[in-house]
CSV table of C-alpha atoms in Angstrom, one decimal:
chain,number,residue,atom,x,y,z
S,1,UNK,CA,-45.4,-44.7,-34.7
S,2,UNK,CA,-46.0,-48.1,-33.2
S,3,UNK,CA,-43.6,-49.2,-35.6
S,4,UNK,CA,-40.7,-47.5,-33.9
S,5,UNK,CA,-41.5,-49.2,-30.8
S,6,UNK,CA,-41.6,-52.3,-32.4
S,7,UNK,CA,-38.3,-51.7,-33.8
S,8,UNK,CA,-36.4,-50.9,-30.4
S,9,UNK,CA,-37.8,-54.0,-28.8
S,10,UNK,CA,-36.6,-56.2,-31.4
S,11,UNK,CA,-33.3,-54.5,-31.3
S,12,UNK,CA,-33.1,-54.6,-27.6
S,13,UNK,CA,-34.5,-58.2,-26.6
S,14,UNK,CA,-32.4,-60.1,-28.6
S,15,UNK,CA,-31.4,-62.9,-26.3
S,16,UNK,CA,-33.5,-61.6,-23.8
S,17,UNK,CA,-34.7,-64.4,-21.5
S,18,UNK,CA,-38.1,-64.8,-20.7
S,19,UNK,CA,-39.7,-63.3,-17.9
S,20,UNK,CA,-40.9,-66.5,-16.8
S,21,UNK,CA,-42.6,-70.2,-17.3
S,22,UNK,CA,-45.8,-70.8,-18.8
S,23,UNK,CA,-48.4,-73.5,-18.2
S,24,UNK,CA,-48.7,-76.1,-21.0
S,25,UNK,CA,-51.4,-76.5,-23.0
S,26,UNK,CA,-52.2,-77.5,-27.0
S,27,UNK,CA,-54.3,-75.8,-29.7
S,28,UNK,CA,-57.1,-77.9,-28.6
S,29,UNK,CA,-57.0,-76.9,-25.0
S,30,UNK,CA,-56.9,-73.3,-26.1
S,31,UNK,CA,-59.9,-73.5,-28.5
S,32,UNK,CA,-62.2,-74.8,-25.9
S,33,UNK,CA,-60.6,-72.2,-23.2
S,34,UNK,CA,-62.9,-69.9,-21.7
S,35,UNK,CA,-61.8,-67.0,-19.9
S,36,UNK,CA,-61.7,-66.7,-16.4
S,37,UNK,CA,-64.3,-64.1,-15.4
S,38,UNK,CA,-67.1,-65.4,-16.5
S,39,UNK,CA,-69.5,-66.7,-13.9
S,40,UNK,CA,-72.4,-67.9,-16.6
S,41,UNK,CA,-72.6,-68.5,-20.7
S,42,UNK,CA,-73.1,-65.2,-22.0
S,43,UNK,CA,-76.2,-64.8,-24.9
S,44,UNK,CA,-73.6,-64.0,-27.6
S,45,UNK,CA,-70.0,-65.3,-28.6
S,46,UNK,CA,-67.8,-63.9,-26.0
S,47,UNK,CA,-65.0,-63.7,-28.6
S,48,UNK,CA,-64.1,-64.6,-32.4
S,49,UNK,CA,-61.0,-65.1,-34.8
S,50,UNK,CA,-60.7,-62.5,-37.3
S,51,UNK,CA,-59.6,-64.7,-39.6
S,52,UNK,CA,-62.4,-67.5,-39.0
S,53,UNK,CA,-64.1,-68.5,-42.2
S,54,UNK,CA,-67.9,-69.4,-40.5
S,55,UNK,CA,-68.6,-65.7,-42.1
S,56,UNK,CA,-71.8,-66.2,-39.9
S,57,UNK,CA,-69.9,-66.0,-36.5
S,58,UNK,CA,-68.7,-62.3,-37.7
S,59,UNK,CA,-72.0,-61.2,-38.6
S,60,UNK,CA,-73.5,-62.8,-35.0
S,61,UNK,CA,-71.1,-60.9,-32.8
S,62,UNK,CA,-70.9,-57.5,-34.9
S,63,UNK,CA,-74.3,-57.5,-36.7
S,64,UNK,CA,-76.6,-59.9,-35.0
S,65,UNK,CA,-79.9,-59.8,-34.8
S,66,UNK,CA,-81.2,-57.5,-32.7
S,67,UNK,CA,-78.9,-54.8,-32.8
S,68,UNK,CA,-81.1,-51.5,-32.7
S,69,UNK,CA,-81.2,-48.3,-34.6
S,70,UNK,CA,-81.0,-44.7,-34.1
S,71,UNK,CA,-83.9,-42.6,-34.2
S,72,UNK,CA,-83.4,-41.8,-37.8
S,73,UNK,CA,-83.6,-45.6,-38.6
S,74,UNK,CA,-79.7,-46.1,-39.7
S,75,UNK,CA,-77.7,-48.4,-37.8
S,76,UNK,CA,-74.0,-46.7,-37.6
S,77,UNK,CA,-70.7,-48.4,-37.0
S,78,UNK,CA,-67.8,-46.9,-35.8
S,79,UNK,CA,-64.1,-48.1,-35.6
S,80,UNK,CA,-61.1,-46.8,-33.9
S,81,UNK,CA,-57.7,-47.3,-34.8
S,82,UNK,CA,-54.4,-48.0,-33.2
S,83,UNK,CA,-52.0,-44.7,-32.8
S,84,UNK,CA,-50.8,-44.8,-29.5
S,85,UNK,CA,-50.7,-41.1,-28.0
S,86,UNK,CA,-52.8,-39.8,-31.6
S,87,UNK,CA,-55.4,-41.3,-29.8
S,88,UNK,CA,-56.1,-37.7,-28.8
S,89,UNK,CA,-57.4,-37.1,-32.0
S,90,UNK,CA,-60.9,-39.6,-31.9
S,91,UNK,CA,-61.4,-37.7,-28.0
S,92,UNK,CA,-61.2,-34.4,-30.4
S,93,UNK,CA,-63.5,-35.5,-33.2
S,94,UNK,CA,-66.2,-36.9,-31.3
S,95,UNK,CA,-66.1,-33.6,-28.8
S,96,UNK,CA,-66.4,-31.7,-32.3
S,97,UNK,CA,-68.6,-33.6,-33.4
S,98,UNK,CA,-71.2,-33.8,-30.4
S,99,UNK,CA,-70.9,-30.0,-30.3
S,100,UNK,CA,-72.7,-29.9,-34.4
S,101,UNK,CA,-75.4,-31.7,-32.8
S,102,UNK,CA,-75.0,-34.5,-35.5
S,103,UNK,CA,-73.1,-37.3,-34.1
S,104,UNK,CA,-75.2,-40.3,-34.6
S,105,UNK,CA,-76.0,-42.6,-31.5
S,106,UNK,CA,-73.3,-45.6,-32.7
S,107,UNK,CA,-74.9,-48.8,-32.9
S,108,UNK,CA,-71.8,-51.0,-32.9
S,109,UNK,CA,-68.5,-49.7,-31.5
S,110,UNK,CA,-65.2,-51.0,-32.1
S,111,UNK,CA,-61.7,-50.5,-31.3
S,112,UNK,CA,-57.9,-52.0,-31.8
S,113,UNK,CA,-54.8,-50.5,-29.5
S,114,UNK,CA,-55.8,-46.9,-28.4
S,115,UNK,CA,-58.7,-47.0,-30.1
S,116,UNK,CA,-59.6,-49.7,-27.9
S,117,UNK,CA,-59.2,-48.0,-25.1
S,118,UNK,CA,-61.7,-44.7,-26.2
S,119,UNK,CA,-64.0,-47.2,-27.4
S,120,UNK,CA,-66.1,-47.4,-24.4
S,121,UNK,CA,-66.3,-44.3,-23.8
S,122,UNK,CA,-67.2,-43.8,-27.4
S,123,UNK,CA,-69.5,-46.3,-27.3
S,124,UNK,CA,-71.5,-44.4,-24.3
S,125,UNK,CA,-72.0,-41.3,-26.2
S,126,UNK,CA,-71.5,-37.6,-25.5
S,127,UNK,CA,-71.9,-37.7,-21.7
S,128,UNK,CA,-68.5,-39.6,-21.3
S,129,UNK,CA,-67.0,-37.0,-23.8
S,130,UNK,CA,-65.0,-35.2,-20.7
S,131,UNK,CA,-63.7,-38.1,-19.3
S,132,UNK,CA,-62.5,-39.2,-23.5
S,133,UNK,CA,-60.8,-36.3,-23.0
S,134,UNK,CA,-59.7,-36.4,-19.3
S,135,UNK,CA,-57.8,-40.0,-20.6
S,136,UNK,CA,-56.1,-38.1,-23.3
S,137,UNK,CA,-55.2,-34.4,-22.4
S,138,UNK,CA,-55.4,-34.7,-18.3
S,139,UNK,CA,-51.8,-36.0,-18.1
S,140,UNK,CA,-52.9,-39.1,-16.7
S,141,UNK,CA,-51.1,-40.2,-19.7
S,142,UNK,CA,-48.1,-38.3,-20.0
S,143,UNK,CA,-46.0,-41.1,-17.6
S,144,UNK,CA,-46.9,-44.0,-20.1
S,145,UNK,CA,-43.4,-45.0,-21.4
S,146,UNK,CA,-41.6,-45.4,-18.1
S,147,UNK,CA,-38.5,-47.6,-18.9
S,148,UNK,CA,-37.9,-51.1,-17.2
S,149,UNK,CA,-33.7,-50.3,-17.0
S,150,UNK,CA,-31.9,-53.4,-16.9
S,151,UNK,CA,-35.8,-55.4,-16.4
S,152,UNK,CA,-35.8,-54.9,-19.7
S,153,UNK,CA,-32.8,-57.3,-20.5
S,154,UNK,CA,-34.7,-60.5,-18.8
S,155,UNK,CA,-38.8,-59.4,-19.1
S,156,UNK,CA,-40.8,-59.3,-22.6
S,157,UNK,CA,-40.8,-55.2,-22.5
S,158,UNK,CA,-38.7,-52.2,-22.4
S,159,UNK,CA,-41.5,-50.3,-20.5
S,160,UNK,CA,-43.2,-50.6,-17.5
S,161,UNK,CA,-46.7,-52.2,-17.4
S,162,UNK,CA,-47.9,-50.2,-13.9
S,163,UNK,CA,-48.6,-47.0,-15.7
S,164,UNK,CA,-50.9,-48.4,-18.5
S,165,UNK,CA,-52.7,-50.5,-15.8
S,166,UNK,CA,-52.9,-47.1,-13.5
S,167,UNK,CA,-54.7,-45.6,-16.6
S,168,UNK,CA,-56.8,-48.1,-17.4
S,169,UNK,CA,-58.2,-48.9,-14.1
S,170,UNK,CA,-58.6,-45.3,-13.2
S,171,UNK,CA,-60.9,-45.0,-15.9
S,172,UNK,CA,-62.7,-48.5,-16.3
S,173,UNK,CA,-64.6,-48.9,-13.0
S,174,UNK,CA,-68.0,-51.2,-11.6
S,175,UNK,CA,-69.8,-47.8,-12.8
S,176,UNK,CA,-68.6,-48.0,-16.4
S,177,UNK,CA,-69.1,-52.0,-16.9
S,178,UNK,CA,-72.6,-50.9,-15.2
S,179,UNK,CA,-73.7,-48.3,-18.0
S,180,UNK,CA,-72.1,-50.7,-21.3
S,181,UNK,CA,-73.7,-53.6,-19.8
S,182,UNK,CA,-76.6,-51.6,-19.7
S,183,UNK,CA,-76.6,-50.2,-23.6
S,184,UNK,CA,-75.7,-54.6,-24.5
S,185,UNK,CA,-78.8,-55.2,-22.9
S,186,UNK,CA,-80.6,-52.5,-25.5
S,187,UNK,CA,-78.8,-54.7,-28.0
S,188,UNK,CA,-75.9,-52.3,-28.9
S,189,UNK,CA,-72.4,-53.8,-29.6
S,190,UNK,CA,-68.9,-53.2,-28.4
S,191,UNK,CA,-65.6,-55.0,-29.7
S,192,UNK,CA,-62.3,-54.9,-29.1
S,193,UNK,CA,-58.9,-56.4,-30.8
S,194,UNK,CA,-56.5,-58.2,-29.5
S,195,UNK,CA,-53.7,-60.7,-31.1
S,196,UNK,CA,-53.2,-64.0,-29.7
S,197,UNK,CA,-49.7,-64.4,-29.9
S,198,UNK,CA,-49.8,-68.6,-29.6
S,199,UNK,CA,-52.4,-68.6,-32.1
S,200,UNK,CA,-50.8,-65.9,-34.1
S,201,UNK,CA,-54.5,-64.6,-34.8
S,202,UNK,CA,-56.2,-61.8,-34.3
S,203,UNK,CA,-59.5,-61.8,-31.4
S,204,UNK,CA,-62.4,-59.9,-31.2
S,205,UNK,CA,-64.0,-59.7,-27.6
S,206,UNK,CA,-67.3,-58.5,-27.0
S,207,UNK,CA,-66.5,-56.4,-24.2
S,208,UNK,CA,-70.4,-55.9,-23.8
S,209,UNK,CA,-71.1,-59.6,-22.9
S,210,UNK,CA,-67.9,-59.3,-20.5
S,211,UNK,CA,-69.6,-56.6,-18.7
S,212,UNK,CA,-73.0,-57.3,-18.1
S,213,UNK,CA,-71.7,-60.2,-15.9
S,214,UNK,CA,-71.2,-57.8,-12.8
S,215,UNK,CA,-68.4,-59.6,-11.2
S,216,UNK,CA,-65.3,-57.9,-10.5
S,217,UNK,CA,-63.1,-61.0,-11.9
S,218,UNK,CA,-65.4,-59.6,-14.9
S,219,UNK,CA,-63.8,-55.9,-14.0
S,220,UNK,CA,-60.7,-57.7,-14.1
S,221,UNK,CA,-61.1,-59.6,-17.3
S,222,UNK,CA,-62.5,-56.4,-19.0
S,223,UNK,CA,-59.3,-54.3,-17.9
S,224,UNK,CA,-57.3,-56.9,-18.8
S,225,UNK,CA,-58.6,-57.2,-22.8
S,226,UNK,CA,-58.2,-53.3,-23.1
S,227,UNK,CA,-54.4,-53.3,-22.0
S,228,UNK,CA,-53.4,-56.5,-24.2
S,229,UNK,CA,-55.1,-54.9,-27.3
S,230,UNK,CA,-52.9,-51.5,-26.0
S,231,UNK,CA,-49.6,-53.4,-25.4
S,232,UNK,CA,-47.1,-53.1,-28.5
S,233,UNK,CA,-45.1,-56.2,-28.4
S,234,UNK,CA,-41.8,-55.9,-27.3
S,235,UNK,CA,-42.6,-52.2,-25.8
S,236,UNK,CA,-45.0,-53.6,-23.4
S,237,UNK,CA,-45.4,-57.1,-21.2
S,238,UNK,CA,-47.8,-59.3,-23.1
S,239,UNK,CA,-50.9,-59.5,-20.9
S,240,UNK,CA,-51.4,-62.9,-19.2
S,241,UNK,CA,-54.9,-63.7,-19.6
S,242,UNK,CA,-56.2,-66.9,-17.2
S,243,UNK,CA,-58.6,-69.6,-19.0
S,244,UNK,CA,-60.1,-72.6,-17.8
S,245,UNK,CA,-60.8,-75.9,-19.9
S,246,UNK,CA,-62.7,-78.4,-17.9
S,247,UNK,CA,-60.6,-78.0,-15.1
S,248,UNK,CA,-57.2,-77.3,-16.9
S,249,UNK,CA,-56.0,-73.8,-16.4
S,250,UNK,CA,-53.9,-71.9,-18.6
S,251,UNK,CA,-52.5,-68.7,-19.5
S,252,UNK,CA,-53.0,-66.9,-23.5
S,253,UNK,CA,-50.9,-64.5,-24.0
S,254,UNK,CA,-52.3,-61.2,-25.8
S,255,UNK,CA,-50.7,-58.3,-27.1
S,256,UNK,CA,-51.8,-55.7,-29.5
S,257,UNK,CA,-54.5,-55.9,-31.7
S,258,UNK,CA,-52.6,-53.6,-34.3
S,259,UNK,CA,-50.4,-56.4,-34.6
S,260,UNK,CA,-53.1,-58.3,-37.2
S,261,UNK,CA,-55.7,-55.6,-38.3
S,262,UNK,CA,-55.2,-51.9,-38.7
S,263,UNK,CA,-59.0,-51.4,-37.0
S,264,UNK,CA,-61.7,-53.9,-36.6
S,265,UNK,CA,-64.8,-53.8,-39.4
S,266,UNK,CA,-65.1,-56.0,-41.6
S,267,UNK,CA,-62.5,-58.9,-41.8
S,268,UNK,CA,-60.6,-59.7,-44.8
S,269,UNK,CA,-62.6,-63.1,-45.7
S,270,UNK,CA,-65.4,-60.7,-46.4
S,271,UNK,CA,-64.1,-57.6,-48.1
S,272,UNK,CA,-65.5,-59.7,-51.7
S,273,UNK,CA,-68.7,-61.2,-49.7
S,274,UNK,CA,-71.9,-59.8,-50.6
S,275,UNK,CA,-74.5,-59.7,-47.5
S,276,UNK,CA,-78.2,-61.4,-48.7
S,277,UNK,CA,-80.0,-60.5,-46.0
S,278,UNK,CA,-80.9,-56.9,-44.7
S,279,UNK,CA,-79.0,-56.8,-41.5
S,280,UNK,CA,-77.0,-53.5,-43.1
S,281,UNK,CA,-79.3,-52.4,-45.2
S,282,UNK,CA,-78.7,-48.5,-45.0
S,283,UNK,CA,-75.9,-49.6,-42.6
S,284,UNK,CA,-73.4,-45.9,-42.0
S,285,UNK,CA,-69.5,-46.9,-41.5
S,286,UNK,CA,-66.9,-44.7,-40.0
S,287,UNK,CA,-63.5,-45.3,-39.5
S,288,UNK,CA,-61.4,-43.3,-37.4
S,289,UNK,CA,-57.7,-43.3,-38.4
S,290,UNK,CA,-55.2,-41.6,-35.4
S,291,UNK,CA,-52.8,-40.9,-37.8
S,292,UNK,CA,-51.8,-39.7,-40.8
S,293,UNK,CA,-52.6,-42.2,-44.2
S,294,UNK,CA,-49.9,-40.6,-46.8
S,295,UNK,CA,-46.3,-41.3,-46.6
S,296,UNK,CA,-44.1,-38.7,-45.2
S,297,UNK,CA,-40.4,-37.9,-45.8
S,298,UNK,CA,-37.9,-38.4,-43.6
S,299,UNK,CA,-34.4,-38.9,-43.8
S,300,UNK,CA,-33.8,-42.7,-42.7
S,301,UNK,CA,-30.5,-43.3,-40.6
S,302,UNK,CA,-27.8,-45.8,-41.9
S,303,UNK,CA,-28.7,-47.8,-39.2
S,304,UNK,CA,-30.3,-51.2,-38.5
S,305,UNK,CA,-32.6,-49.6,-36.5
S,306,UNK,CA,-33.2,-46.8,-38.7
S,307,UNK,CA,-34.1,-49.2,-42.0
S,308,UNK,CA,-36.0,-51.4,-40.0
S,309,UNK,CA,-38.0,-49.0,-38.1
S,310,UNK,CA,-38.8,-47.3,-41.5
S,311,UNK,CA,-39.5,-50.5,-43.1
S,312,UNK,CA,-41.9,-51.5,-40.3
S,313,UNK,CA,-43.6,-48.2,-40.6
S,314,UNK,CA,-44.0,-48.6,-44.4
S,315,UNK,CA,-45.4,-51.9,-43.5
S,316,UNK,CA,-48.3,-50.6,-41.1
S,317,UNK,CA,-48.8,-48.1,-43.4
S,318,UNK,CA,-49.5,-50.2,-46.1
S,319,UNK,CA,-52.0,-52.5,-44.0
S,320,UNK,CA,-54.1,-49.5,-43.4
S,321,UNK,CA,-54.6,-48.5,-46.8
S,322,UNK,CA,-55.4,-52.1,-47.9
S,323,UNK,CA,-58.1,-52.3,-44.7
S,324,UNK,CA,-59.3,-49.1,-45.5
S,325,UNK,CA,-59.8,-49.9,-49.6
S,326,UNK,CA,-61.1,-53.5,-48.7
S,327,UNK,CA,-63.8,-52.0,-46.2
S,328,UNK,CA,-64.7,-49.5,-48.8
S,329,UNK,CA,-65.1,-52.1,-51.4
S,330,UNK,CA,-67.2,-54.3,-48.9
S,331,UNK,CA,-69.6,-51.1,-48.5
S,332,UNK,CA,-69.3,-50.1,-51.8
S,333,UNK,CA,-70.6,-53.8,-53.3
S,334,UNK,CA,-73.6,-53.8,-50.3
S,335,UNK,CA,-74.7,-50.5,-51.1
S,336,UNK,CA,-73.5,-48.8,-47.5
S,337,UNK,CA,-72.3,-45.3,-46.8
S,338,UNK,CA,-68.6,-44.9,-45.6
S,339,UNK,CA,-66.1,-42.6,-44.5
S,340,UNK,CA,-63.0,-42.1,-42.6
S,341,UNK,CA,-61.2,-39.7,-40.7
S,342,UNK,CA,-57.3,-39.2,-40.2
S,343,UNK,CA,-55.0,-36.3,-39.2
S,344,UNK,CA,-54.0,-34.6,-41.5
S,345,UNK,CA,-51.0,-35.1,-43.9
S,346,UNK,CA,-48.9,-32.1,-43.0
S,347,UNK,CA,-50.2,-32.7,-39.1
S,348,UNK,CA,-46.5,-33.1,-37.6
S,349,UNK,CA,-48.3,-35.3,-34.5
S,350,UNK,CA,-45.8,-38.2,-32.9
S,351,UNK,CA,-47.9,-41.6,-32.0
S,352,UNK,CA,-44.9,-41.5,-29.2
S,353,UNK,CA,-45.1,-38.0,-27.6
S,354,UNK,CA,-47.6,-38.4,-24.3
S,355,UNK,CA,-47.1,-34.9,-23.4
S,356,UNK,CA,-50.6,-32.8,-22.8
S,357,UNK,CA,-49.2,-30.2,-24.8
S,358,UNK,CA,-49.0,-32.6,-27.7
S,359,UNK,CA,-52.1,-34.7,-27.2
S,360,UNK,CA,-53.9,-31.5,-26.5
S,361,UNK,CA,-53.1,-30.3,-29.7
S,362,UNK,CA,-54.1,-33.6,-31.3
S,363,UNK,CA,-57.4,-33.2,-29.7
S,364,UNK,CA,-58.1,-29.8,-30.8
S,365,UNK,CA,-57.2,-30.6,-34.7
S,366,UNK,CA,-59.7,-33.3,-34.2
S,367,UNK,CA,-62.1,-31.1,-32.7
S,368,UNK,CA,-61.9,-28.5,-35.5
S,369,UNK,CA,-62.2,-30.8,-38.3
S,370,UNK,CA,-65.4,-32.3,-36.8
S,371,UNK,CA,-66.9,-28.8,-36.4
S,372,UNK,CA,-66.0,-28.1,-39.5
S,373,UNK,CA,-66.5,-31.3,-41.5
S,374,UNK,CA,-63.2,-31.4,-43.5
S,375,UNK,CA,-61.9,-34.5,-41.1
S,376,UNK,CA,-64.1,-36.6,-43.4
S,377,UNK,CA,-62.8,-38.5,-46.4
């Protein structure tokens, strides 16, 4: 799991040297920064803290006013989880589920690590169901964990960057940022994670507002954001991402957005809030987890890798089932409908195997348990 790869970095990087200088800057500089790519002050926030407490900035960028519904009057929210190569399983599901003719038109679309990057496509509906799929089972990314050698000893990541860029700007083109920037325009909403590792918080960009700028430093900006919240620290290169404050330019560094929320719905500062106005009223939430949310047994190795990599997995595990319970309680307490998908426990998927055998397979149990309806919890 993402775990593991967490593990071998921070076994292999100790007293590594970084991979090179940064620009200096202060918290201050940073909270005023605005990313480079934007060429005008988008209508929404362009990005958020998870953990801010002005409650009303969440609600704005997820939930604003505005946001349309579907033709049977619900609006429906969708989250994607990290999961690296199980990512297979939410191109599978929402196949499945397009094929029962009852996959609602997803109002607000959101995504952290792999989810992040099949949130787009997600987010444009059943016509970008083959190239969901093409991502996941077309073997564009069987290559993904191609090893930096001795680069590893003296950069921020045992794996190569190239391939994760290859994917990610194979898929995410003008044409793309062309239809989301047309659905933001409708009022629909798409987020993605990331974790600001100078900040140590977690970001949510509104990859929507990015798009409908129609630059390609926007292109840029938008591909960049999807590879950060897809870049396990310590696996991958944190991504560099260029800001500007009145002149003083920067870089943040981002990596993964698993790193400080499992998926991205509602934060933890509102898990106990109770919504007075009828912005969710009849709200539908679905979370889709690409793994598996039970422990499993495995025999750990007496080794400092093996306990810690077990350890971190517990860990992530345990993060996912307290989102997952405080989301519920959050819908639960505003009167909202919610459910969640994950593989199944004695589904013997590996978040680390890219093969297209494997992530084929993924994306047919997915398939079968949205046909079928049993992928629902």
């Amino acid at each position: 799991m993402t775990g593991r790869l967490i593990l071998v970095a921070l076994v292999l990087m100790l007293g590594a040297c970084a991979s090179g200088a940064r620009s200096s800057f202060d918290i201050q500089d940073r909270e005023g920064a605005r990313p480079m790519g934007l060429t005008s002050a988008p209508n929404h926030p362009i990005r958020v803290y998870l953990d801010a407490e002005d409650r009303a900035a969440i609600f704005q960028q997820a939930f604003r006013e505005g946001v349309p519904v579907g033709a049977d009057g619900r609006l429906d929210f969708i989250a994607l989880s990290g999961g690296g190569s199980n990512g297979a399983f939410t191109a599978g599901l929402m196949k499945g589920w397009s094929e029962t003719g009852d996959r609602p038109d997803f109002e607000v679309v959101t995504g952290v690590s792999t989810g992040a990057l099949a949130a787009p496509f997600v987010f444009l509906g059943p016509d970008y169901d083959d190239e969901l799929a093409e991502a996941y089972t077309g073997g564009a990314a069987a290559g993904l964990l191609q090893s930096q050698g001795l680069g590893a000893l003296i950069g921020s990541g045992i794996y190569r960057s190239e391939p994760l860029r290859a994917l990610v700007e194979r898929f995410v083109d003008e044409d793309l940022l062309e239809a989301i920037a047309s659905e933001y325009a409708k009022g629909r909403v798409l987020l993605v994670a990331t974790t600001d590792l100078d900040s140590q918080r977690g970001v949510s960009w509104d990859l929507g507002a990015i798009a409908t700028q129609g630059t390609p430093s926007a292109l840029e900006l938008f591909r960049s954001v999807l590879m950060a919240s897809a870049s396990i620290p310590g696996a991958f290169p944190p991504v560099l991402i260029q800001s500007d404050n009145a002149g003083l330019y920067f870089e943040e560094m981002h990596v993964d957005g698993g790193v400080t929320t499992p998926f991205l719905a509602v934060p933890e500062t509102l898990w106990s809030f109770r919504e007075p106005s009828d912005t969710l009223r009849g709200a539908r939430f679905y979370v889709v987890v690409n793994g598996r949310t039970n422990p499993t047994f495995e025999i750990t190795r007496d080794t400092p890798q093996g306990v810690l990599g077990r350890s971190i997995d517990i860990l992530l595990r345990a993060s996912l089932l307290t989102t997952l319970a405080g989301n519920k309680a959050f819908a639960d307490g505003n009167g909202l409908f919610f459910r969640y998908a994950a593989l199944p426990d004695d589904s013997e998927a590996s978040a680390l195997d890219f093969s297209v055998e494997s992530m084929s397979a993924v994306y047919e149990v997915g398939r079968q348990g949205a046909l079928s309806g049993e992928a629902w919890r």
